mmCIF file of C-alpha atoms and ligand atoms in Angstrom:
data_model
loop_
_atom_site.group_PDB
_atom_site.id
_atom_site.type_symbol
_atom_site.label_atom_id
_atom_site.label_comp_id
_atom_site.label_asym_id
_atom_site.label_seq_id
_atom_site.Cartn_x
_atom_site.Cartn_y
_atom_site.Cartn_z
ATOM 1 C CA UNK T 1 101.237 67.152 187.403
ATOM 2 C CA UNK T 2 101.728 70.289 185.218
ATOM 3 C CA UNK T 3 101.681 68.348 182.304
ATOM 4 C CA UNK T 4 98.834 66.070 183.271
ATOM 5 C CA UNK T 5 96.593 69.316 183.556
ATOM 6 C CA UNK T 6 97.665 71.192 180.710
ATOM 7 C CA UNK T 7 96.576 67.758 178.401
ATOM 8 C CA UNK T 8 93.907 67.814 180.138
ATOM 9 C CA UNK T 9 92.767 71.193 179.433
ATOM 10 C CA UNK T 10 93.607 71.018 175.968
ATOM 11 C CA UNK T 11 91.416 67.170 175.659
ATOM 12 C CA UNK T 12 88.577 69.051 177.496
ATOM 13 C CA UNK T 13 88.504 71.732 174.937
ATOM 14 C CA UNK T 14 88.708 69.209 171.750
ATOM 15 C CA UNK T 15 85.199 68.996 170.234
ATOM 16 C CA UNK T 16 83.786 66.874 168.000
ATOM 17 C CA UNK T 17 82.490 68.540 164.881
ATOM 18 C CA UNK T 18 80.766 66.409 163.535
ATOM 19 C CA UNK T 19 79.085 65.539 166.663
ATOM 20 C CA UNK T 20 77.341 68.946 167.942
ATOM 21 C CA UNK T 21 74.477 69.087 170.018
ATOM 22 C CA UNK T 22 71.627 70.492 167.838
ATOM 23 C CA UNK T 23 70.680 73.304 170.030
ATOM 24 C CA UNK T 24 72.145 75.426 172.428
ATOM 25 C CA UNK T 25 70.410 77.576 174.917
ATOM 26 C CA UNK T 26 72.392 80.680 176.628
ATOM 27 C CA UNK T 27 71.289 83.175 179.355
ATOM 28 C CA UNK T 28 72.972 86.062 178.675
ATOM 29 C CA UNK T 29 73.983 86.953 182.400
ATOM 30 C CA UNK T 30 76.733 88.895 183.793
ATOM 31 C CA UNK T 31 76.466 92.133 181.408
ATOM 32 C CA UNK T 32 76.190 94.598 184.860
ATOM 33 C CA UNK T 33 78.444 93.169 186.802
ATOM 34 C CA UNK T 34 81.345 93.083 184.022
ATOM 35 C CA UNK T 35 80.473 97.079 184.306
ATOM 36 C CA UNK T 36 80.392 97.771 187.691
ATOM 37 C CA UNK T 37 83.709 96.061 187.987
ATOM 38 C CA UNK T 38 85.358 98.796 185.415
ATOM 39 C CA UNK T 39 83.619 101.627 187.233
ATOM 40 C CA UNK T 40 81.356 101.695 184.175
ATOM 41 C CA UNK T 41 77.473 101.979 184.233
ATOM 42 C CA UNK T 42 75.677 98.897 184.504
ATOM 43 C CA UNK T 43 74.251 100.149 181.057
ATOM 44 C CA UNK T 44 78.053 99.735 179.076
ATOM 45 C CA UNK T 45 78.166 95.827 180.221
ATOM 46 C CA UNK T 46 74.695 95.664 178.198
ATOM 47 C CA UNK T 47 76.760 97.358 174.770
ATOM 48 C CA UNK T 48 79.361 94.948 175.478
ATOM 49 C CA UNK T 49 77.365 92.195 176.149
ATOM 50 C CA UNK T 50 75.087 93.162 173.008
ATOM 51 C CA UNK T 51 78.813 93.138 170.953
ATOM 52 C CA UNK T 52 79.821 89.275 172.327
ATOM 53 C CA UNK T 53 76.262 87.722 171.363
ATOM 54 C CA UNK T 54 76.820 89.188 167.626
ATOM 55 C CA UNK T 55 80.342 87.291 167.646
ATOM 56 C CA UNK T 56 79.482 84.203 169.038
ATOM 57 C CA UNK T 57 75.915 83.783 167.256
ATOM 58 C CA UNK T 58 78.481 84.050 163.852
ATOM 59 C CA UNK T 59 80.854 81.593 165.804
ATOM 60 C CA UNK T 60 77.667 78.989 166.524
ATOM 61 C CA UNK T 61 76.711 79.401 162.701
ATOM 62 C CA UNK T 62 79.927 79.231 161.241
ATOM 63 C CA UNK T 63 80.450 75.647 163.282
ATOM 64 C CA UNK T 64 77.064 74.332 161.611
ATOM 65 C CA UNK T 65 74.916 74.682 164.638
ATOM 66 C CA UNK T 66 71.067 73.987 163.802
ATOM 67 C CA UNK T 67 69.536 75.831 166.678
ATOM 68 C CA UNK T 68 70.637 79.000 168.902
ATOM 69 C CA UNK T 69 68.110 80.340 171.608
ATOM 70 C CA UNK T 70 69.355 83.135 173.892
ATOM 71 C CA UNK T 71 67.614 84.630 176.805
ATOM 72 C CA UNK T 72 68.212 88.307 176.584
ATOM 73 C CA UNK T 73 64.968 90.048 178.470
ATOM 74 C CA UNK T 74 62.372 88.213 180.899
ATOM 75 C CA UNK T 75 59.533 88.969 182.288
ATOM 76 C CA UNK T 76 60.688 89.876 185.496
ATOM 77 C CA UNK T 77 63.832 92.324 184.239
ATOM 78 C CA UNK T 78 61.127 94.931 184.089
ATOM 79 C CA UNK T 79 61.859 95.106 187.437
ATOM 80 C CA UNK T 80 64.988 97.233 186.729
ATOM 81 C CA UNK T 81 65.354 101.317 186.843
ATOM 82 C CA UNK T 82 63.255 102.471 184.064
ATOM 83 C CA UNK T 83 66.645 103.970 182.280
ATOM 84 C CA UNK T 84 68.565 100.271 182.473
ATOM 85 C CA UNK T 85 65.177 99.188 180.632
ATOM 86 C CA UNK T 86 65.221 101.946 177.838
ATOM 87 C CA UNK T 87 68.619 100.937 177.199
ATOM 88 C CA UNK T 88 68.487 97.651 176.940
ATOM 89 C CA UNK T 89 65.233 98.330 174.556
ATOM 90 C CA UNK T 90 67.517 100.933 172.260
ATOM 91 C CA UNK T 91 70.474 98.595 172.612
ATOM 92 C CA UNK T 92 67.801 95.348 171.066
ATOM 93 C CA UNK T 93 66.969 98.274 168.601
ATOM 94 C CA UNK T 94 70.158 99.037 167.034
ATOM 95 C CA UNK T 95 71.012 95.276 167.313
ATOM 96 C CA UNK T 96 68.060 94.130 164.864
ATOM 97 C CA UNK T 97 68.273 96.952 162.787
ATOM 98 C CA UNK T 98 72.323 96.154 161.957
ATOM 99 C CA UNK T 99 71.666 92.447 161.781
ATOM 100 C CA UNK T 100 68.424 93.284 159.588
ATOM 101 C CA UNK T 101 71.239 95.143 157.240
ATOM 102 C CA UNK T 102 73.327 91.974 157.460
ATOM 103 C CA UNK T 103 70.538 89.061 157.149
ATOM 104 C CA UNK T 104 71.519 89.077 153.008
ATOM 105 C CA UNK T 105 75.012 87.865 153.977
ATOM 106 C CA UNK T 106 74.696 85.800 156.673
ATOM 107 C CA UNK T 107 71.700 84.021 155.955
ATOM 108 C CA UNK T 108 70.852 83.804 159.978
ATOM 109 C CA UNK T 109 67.262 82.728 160.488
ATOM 110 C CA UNK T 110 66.083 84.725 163.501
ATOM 111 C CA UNK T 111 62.742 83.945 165.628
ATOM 112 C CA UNK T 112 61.350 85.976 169.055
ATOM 113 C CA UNK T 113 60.129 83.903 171.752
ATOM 114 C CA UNK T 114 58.134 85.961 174.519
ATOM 115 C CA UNK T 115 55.505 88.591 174.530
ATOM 116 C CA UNK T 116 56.791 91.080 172.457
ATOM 117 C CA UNK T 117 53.183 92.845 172.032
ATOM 118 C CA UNK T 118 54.035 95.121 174.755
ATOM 119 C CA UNK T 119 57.330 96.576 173.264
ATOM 120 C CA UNK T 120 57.730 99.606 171.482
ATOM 121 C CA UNK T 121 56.333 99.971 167.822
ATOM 122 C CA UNK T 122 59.431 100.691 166.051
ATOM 123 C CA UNK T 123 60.720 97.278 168.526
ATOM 124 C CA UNK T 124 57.561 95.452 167.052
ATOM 125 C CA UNK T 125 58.561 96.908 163.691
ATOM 126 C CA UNK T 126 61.994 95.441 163.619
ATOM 127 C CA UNK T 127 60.818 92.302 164.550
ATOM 128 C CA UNK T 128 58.524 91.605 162.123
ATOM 129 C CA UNK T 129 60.793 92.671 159.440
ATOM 130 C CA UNK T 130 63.652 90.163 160.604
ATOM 131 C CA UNK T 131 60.723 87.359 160.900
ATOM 132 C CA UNK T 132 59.679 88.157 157.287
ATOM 133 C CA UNK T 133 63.094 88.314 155.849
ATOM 134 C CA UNK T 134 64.297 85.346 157.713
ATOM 135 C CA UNK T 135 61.304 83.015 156.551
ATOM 136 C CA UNK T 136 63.012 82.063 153.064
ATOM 137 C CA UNK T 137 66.349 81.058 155.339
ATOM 138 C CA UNK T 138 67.186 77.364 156.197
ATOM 139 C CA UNK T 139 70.554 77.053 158.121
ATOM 140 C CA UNK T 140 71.513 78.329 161.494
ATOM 141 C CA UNK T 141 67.998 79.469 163.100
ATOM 142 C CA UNK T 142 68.948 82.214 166.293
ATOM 143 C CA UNK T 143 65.712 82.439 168.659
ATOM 144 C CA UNK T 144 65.891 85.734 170.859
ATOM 145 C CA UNK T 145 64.215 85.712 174.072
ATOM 146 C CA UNK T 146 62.840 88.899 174.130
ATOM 147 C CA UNK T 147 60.367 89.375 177.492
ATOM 148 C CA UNK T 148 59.818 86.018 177.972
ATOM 149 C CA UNK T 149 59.021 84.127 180.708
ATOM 150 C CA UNK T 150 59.129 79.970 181.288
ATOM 151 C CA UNK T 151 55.717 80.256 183.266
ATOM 152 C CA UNK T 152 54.086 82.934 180.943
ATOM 153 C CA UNK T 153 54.903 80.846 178.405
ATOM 154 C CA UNK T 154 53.439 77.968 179.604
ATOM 155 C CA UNK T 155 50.381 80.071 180.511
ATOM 156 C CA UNK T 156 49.713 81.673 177.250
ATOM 157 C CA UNK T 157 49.785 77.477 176.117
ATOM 158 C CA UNK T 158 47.065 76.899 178.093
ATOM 159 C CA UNK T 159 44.970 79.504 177.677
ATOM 160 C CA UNK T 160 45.678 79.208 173.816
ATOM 161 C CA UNK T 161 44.939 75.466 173.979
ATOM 162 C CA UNK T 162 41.714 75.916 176.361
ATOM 163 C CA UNK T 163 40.029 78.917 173.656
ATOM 164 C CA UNK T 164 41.107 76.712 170.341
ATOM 165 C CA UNK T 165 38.446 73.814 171.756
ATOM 166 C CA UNK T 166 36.079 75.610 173.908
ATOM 167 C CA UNK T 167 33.071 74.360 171.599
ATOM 168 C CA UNK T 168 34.684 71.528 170.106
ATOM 169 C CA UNK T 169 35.795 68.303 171.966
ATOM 170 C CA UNK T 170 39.597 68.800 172.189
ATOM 171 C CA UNK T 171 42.385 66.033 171.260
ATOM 172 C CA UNK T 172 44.189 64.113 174.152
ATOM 173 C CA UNK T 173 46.848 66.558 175.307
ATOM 174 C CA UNK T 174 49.547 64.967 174.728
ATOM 175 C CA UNK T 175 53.091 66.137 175.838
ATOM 176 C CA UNK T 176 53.796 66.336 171.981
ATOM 177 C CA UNK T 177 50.596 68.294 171.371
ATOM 178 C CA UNK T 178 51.219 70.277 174.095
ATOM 179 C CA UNK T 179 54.585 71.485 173.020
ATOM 180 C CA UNK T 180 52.826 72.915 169.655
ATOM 181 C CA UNK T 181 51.418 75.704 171.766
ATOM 182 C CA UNK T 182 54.883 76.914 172.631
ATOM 183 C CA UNK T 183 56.693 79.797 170.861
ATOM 184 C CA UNK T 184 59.680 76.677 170.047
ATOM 185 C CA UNK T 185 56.725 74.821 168.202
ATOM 186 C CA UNK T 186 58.487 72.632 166.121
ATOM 187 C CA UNK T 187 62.361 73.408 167.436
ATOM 188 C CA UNK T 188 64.031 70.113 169.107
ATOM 189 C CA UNK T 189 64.283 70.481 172.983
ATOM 190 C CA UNK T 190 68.008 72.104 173.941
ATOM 191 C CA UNK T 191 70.622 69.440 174.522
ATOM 192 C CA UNK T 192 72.966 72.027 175.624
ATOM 193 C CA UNK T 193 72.182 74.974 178.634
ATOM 194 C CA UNK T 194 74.905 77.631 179.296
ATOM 195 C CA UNK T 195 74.501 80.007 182.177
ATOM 196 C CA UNK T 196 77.720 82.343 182.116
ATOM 197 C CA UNK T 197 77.970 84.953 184.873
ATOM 198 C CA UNK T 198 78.657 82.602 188.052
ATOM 199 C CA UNK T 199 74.893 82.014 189.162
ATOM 200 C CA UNK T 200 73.551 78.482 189.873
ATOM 201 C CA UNK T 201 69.910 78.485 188.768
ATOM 202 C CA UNK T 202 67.518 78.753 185.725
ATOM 203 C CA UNK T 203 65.668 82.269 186.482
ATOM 204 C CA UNK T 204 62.511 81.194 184.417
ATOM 205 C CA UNK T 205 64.429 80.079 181.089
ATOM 206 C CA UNK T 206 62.806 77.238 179.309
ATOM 207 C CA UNK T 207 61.281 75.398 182.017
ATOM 208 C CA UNK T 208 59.356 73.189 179.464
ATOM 209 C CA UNK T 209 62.049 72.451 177.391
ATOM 210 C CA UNK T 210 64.795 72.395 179.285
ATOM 211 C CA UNK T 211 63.608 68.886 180.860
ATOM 212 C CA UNK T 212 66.536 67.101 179.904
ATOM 213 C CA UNK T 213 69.420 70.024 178.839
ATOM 214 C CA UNK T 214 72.651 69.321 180.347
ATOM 215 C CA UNK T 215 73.561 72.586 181.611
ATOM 216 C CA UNK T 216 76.667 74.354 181.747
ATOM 217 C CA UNK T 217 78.058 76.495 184.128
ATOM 218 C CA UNK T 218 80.956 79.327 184.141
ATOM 219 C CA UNK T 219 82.214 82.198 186.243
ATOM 220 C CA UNK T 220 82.849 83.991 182.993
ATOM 221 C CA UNK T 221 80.523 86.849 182.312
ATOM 222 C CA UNK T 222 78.570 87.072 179.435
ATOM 223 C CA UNK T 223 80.661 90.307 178.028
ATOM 224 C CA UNK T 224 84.001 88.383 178.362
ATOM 225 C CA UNK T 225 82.644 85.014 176.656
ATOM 226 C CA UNK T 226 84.476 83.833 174.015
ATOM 227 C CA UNK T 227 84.122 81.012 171.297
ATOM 228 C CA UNK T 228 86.559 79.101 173.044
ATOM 229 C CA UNK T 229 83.966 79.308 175.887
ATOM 230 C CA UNK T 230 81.678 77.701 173.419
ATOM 231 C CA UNK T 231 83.980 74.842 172.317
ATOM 232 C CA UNK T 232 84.654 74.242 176.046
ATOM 233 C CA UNK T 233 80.839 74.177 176.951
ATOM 234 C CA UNK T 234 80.635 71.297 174.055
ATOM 235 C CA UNK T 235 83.294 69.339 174.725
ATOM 236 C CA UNK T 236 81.890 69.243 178.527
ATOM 237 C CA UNK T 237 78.665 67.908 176.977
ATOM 238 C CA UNK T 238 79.853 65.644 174.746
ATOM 239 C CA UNK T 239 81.599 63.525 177.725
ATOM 240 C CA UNK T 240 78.210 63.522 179.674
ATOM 241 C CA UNK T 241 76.384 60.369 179.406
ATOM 242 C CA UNK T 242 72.411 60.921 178.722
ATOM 243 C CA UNK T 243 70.635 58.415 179.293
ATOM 244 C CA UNK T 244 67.060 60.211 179.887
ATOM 245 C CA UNK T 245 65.622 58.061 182.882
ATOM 246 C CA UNK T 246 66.758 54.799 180.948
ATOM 247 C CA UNK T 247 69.868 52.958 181.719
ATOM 248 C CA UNK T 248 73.213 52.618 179.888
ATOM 249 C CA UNK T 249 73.170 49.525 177.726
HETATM 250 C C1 IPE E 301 72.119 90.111 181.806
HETATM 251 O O1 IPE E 301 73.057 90.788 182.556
HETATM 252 C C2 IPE E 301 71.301 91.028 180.929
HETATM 253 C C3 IPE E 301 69.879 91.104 181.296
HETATM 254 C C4 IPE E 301 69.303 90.451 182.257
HETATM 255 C C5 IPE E 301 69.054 91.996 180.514
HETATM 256 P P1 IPE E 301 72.658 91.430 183.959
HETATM 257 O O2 IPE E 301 72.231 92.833 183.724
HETATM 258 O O3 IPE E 301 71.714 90.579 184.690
HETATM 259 O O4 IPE E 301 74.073 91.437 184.663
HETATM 260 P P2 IPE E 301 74.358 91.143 186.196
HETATM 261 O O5 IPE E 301 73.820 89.769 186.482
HETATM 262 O O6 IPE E 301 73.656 92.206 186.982
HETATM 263 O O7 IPE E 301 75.833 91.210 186.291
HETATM 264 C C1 IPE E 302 68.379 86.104 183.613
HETATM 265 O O1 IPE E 302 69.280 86.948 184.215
HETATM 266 C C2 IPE E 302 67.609 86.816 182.541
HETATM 267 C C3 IPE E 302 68.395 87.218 181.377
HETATM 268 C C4 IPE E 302 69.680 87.035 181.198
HETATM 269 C C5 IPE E 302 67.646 87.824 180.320
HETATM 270 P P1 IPE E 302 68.886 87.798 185.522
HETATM 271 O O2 IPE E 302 70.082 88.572 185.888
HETATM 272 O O3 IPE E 302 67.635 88.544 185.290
HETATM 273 O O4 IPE E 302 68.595 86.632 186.575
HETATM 274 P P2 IPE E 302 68.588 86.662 188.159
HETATM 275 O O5 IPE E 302 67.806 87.862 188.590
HETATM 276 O O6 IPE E 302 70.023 86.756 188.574
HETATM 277 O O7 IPE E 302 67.992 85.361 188.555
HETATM 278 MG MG1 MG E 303 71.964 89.050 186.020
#
């Protein structure tokens, strides 16, 4: 029996390289509880958490993953004490301006999905300087969810949609046409959803796209995640069976 497990640990940790999904979705959960359990502030689990996304974004690009998309604010974390918020904001701060220093070498393509109108200027500054820079890039394209919502998003689609043909007769809205109006306009759907951090649900992540993700979950939080954590979560997906509504020929 000890044997039989420890093959099968080591078969469901095997991936198939040259047979990735094409994008992975993470919610970056678990960051104040990975604190609170070392007597920390909630506000050290963010650093730490801030520290594992920069190694495992390298680990996803290094691998030859097309497409990255973390959730790392929403809408509704502005709910938290005003001092979490500013330190999660300073924390996103530092972040873009190191990986701004590093874009020459690593060649990351970085996007923002969310509002980010309503963030600070030098925030607003940063981020248009990594969407400039990372415009001439082609490989490994990171999307940062930075106060974004599934619902605003969807929202701000309609209302965008609804003003582009209020005088002229507008195109059947199509599900394909519809997705244009998105902030992943153009970005394949996620194959792959990983919620680390022990909670069962989607909290507002992608509820367009995430139609038909196979999602992952783990007990691990998101400070402790690890790339083997990543190999783990693909070699889970690629023994699932999709077979989006049809049936297996
Ligand atoms: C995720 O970690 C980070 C953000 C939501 C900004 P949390 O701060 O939600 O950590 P837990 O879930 O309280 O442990
Ligand atoms: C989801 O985590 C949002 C982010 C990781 C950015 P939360 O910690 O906010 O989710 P809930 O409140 O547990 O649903
Ligand atoms: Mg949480």
């Amino acid at each position: 029996m000890g044997l039989f497990s420890r093959k099968k640990t080591r078969q469901a940790e095997e991936v198939d390289f040259s047979n990735l999904p094409r994008h992975i979705a993470i919610i970056l959960d678990g960051n104040g509880r990975w604190a609170q359990k070392r007597g920390l502030p909630r506000t050290a689990g963010h650093a730490a958490g801030a520290e594992t996304f920069r190694r495992v974004a390298t680990y996803c690009k290094d691998i030859g993953l097309e497409y990255l998309t973390v959730y790392a604010f929403s809408t509704e974390n502005w709910k938290r004490p005003p001092q979490e918020v500013e330190t999660i904001m300073s924390l996103l701060e530092k972040y873009l301006y190191e990986a701004i220093e590093r874009m020459e070498r690593d060649k990351v393509k970085m996007e923002f999905f969310g509002d980010v109108s309503v963030l600070s200027p030098k925030l607003r500054d940063l981020i248009a300087r990594t969407r400039e820079i990372s415009r001439h890039y082609e490989g490994c394209q990171v999307n940062i969810c930075l106060n974004y919502g599934g619902r605003d998003e969807l929202l701000r689609a309609v209302r965008t949609y609804a003003e582009a043909y209020r005088n002229d007769a507008a195109p059947e809205l199509t599900e394909e046409n519809f997705s244009r109006y998105l902030y992943s306009a153009g970005i394949p759907d996620p194959d792959l959803m990983i919620r680390p951090g022990g909670e069962l649900r989607q909290s507002n992540f992608l509820l367009w796209q995430s139609a038909y993700a196979e999602w992952y979950f783990t007990d691990t939080l998101w400070p402790d995640f690890t790339d083997r954590e990543i190999d783990r979560a693909i070699a889970d997906y690629q023994h699932r069976d999709r077979r989006f509504g049809g049936i297996k020929v």
